[in-house]
mmCIF file of C-alpha atoms in Angstrom:
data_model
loop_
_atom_site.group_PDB
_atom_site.id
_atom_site.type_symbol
_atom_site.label_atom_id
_atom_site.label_comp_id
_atom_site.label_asym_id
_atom_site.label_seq_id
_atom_site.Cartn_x
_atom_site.Cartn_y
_atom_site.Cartn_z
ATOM 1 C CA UNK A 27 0.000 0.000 0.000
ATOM 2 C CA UNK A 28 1.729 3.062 -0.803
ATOM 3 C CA UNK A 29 1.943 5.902 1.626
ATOM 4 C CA UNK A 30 1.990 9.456 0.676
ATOM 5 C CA UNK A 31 4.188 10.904 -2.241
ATOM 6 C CA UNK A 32 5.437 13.853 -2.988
ATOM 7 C CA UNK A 33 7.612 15.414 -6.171
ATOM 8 C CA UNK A 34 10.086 16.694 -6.298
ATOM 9 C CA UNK A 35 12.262 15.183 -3.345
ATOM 10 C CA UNK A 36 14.483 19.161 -3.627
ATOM 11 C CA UNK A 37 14.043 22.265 -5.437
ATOM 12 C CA UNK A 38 16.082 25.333 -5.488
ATOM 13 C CA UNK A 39 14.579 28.733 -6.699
ATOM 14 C CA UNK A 40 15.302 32.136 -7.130
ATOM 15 C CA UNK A 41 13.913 35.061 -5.370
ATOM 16 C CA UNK A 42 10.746 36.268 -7.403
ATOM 17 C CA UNK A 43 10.256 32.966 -9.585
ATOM 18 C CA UNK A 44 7.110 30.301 -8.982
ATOM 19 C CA UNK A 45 7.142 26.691 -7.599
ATOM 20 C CA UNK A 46 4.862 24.179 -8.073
ATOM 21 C CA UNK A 47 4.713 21.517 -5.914
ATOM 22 C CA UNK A 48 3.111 18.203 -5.960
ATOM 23 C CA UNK A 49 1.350 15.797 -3.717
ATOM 24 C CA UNK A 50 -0.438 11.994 -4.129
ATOM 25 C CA UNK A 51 -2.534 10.638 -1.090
ATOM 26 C CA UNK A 52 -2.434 7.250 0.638
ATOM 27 C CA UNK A 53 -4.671 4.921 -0.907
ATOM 28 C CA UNK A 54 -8.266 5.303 -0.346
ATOM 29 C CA UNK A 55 -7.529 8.725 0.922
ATOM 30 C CA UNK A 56 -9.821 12.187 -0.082
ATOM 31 C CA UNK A 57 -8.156 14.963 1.575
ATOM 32 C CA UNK A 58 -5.291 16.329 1.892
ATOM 33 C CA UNK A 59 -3.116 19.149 3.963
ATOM 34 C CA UNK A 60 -0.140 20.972 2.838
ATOM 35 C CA UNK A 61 1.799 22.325 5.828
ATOM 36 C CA UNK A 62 5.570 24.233 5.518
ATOM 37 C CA UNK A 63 7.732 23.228 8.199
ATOM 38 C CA UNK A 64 10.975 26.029 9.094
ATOM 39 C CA UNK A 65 14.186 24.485 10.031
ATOM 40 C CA UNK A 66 13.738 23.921 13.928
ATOM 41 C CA UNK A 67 10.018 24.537 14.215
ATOM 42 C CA UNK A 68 6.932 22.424 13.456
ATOM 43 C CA UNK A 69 4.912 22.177 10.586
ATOM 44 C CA UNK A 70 2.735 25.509 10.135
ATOM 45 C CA UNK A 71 -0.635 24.875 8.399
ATOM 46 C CA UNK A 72 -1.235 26.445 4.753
ATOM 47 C CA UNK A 73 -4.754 24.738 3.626
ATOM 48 C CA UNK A 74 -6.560 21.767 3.038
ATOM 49 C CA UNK A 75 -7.909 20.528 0.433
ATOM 50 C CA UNK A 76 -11.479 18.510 -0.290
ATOM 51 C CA UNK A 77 -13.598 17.411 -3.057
ATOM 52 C CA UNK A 78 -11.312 19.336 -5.139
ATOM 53 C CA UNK A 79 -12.438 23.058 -3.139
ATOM 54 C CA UNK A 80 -10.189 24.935 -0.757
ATOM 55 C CA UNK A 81 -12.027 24.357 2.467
ATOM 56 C CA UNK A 82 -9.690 25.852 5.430
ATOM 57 C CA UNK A 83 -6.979 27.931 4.792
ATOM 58 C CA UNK A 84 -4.096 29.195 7.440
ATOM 59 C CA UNK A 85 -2.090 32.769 7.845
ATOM 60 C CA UNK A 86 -0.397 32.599 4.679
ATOM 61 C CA UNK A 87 -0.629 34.836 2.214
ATOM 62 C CA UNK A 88 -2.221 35.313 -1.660
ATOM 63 C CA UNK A 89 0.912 33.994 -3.056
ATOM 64 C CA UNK A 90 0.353 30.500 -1.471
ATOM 65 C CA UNK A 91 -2.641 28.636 -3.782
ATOM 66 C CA UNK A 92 -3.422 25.006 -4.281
ATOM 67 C CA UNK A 93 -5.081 23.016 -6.534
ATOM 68 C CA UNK A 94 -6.592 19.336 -5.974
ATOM 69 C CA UNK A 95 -7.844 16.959 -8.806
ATOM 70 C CA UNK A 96 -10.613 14.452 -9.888
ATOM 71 C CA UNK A 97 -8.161 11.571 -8.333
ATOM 72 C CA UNK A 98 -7.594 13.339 -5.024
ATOM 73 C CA UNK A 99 -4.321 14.121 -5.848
ATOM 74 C CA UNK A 100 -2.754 18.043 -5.174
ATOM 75 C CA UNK A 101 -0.856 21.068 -6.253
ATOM 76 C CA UNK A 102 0.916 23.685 -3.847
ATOM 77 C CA UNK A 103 1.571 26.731 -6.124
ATOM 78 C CA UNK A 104 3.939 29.382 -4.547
ATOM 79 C CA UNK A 105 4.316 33.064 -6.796
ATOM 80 C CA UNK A 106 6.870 35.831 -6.076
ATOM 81 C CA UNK A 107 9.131 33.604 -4.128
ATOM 82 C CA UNK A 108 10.724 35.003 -1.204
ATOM 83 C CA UNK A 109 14.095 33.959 1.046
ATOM 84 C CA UNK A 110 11.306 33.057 3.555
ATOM 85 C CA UNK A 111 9.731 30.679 1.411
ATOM 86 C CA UNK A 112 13.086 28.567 2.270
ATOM 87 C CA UNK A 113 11.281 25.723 3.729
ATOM 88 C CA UNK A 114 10.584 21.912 3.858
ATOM 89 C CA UNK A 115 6.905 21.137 2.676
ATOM 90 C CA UNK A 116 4.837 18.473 3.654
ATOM 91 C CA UNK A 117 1.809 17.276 2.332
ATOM 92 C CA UNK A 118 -0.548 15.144 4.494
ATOM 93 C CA UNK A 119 -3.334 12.810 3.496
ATOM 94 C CA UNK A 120 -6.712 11.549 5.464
ATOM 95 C CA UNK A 121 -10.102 10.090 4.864
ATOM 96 C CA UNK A 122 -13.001 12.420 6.023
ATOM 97 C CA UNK A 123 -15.944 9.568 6.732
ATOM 98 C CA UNK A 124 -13.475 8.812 9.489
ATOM 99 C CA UNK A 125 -13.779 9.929 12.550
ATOM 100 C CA UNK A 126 -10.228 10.730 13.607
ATOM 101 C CA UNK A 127 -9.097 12.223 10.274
ATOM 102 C CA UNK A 128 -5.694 11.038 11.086
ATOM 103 C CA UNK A 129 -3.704 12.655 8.932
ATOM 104 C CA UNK A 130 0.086 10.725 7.567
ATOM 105 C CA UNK A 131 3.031 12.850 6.067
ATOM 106 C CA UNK A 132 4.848 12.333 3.048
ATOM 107 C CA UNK A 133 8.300 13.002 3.070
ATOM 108 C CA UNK A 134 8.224 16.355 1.752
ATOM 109 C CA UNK A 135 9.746 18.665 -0.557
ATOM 110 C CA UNK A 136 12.942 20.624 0.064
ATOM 111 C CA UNK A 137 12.683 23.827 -0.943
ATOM 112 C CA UNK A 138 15.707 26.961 -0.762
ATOM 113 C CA UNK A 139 15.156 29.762 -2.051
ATOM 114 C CA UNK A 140 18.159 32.188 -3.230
ATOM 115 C CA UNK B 416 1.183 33.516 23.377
ATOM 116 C CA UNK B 417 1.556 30.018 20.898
ATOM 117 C CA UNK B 418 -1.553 27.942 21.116
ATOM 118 C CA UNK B 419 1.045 25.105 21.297
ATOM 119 C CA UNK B 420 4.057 25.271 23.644
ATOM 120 C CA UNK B 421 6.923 22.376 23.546
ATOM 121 C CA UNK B 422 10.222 22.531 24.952
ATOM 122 C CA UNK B 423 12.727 21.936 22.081
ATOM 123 C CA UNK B 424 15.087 20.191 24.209
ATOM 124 C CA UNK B 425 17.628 18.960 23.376
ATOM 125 C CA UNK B 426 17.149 15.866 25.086
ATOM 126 C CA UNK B 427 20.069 13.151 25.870
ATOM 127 C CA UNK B 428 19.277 10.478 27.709
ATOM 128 C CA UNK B 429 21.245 6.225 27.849
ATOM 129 C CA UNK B 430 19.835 3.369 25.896
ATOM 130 C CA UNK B 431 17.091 2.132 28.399
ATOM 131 C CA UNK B 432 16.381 5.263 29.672
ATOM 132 C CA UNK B 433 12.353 6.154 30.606
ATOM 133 C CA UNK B 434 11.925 9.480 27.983
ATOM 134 C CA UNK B 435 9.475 11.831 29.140
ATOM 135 C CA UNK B 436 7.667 14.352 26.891
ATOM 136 C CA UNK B 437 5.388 16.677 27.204
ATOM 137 C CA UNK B 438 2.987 19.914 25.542
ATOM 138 C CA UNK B 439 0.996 22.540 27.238
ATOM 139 C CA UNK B 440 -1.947 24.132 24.733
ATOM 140 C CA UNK B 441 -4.230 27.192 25.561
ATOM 141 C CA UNK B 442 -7.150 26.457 23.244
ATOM 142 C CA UNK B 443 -9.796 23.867 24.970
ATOM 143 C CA UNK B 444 -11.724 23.602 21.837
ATOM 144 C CA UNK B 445 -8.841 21.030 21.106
ATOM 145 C CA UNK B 446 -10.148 17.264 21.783
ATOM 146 C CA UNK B 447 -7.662 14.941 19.221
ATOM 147 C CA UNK B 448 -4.284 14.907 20.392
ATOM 148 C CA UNK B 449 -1.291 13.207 18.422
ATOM 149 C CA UNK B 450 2.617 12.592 18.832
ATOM 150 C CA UNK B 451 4.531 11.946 15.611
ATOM 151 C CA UNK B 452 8.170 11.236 15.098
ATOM 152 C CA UNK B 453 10.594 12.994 12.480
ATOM 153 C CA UNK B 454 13.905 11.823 11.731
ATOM 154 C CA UNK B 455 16.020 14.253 10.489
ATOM 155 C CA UNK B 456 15.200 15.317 6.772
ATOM 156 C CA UNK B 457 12.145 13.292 6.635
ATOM 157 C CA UNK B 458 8.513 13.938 7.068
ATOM 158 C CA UNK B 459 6.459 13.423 10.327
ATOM 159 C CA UNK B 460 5.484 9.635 11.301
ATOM 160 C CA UNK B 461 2.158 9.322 12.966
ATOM 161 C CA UNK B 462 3.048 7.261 16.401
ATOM 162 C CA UNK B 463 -0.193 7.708 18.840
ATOM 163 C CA UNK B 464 -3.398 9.139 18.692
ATOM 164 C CA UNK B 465 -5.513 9.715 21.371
ATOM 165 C CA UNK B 466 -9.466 11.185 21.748
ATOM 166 C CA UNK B 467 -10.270 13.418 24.777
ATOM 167 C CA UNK B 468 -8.461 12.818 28.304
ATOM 168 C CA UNK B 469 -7.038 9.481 29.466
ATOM 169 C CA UNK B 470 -4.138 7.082 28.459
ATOM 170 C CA UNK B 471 -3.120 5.011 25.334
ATOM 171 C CA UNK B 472 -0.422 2.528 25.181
ATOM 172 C CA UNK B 473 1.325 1.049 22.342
ATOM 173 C CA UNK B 474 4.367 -1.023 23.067
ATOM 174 C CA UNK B 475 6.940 0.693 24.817
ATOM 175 C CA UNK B 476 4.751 4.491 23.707
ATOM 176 C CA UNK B 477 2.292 5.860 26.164
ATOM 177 C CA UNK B 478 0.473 8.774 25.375
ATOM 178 C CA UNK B 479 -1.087 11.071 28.494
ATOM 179 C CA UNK B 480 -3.621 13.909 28.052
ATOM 180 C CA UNK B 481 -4.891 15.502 30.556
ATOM 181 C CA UNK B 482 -7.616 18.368 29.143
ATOM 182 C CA UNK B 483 -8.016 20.099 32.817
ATOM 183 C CA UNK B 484 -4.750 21.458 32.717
ATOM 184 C CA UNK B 485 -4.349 21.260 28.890
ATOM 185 C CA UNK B 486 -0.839 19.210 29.349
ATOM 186 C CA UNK B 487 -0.035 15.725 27.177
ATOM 187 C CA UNK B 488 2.368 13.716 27.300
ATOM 188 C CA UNK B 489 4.566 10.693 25.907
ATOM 189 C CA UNK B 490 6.571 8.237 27.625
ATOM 190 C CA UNK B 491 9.138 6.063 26.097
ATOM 191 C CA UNK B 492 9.872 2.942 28.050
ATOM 192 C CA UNK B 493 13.665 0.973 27.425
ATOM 193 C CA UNK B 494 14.286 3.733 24.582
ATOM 194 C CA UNK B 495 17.003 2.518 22.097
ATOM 195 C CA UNK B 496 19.107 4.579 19.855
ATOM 196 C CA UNK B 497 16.974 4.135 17.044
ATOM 197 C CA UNK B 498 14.338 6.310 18.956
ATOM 198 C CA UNK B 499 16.927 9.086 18.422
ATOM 199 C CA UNK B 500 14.362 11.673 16.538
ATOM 200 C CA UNK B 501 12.432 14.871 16.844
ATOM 201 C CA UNK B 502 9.349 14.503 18.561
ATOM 202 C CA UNK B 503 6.115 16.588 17.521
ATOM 203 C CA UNK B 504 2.908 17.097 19.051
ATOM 204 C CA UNK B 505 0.089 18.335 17.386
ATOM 205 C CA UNK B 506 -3.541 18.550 18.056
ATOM 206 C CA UNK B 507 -6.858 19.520 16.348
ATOM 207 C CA UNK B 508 -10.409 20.976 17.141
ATOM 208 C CA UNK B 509 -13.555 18.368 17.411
ATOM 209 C CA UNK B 510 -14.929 19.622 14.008
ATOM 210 C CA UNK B 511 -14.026 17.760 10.702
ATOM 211 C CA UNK B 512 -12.035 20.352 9.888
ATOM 212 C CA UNK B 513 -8.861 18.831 10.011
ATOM 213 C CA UNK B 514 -6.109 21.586 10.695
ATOM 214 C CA UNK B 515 -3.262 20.581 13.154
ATOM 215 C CA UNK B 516 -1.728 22.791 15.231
ATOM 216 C CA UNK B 517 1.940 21.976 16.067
ATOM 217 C CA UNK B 518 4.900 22.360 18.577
ATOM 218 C CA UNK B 519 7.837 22.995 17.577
ATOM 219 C CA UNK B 520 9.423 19.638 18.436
ATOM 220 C CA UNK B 521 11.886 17.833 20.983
ATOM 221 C CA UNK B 522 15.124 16.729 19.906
ATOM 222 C CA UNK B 523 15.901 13.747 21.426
ATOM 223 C CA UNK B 524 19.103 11.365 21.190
ATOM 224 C CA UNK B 525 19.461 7.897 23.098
ATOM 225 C CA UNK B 526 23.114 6.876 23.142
ATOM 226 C CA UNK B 527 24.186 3.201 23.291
#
């Protein structure tokens, strides 16, 4: 059963270019998280994502938008990249009929910005 | 004030050692309350998840929460080196909504 995947593994950028980052759930999964984790701090919440709509969204700004497709899987779009944008991203997956929503991490996505 | 606080340690302790680890939170809309584990450069593993107050054991992990004074916590019994990771809590609201809130993680390193 594979776990959650994400693409690319690393990605350096330049200050003012755009990133697109990608994300496939767990099997059997509908939802999915995308959360940016700073070095030495925990994962900070962007948004989640559900039948395909944006349905909660954290502090971040305009430049952060997502995307999530007929097959569950997701996008994490970032414009106007700044040196703060230097972070790991993780993308998390769950099944809403459940009760717990547990949500499991994929590996993430290395991103530095320059 | 953070709505999740967690000492980043660092935390050294012997192989065999009882680990203790703990969160305080402020919000007490927050009823589902989880510990992962991150090695370094990897995403966050999902290790216990617990409903409401009370205990939850899973091998040598035991999970505490205790909603009257908003503290949880996670023991490690006869840790090993290979236990050597950063340890996150996290914690959501009751709604389906599922947005975690994090700490910002203990470092902890079990030498042989």
């Amino acid at each position: 059963d594979a776990g959650v995947t994400q693409s690319p593994t690393h990605l350096i950028k330049t200050r003012g270019q755009q990133v697109t980052l990608r994300c496939s759930p767990k099997s059997g999964h509908d939802t999915v998280s995308w959360y940016q984790q700073a070095l030495g701090q925990g994962p900070q919440f962007i948004f989640q994502y559900y039948e395909e709509e944006e349905r909660q969204r954290g502090n971040f700004p305009d430049r952060f938008s997502g995307h999530q497709f007929p097959n569950y899987s997701s996008e994490l779009n970032v414009n106007a990249l700044l040196l703060g944008d230097s972070a790991l991203y993780l993308c998390a997956s769950s099944l809403e009929i459940t009760a717990g929503n547990e949500q499991f991490f994929g590996p993430g996505t290395r991103l530095t910005v320059l | 004030q953070k709505e999740v606080e967690q000492d980043p340690g660092p935390l050294s302790v012997p192989e065999g050692a009882i680990v203790s680890l703990n969160c305080t939170y402020s919000n007490s809309a927050f009823q589902y309350f989880m510990w992962y584990r991150q090695y370094s450069r990897k995403g966050p593993e999902l290790l216990m998840y617990t409903y409401s107050s009370g205990n939850k054991e899973d091998g040598r992990f035991t999970a505490q929460v205790d909603k009257s004074s908003k503290y949880i916590s996670l023991f490690i019994r006869d840790s090993q080196p290979s236990d050597s990771a950063t340890y996150l809590c996290a914690m959501r609201r009751g709604s389906t909504l599922g947005r975690l809130y994090f700490g910002r993680g203990t470092q902890l390193t079990v030498w042989p």
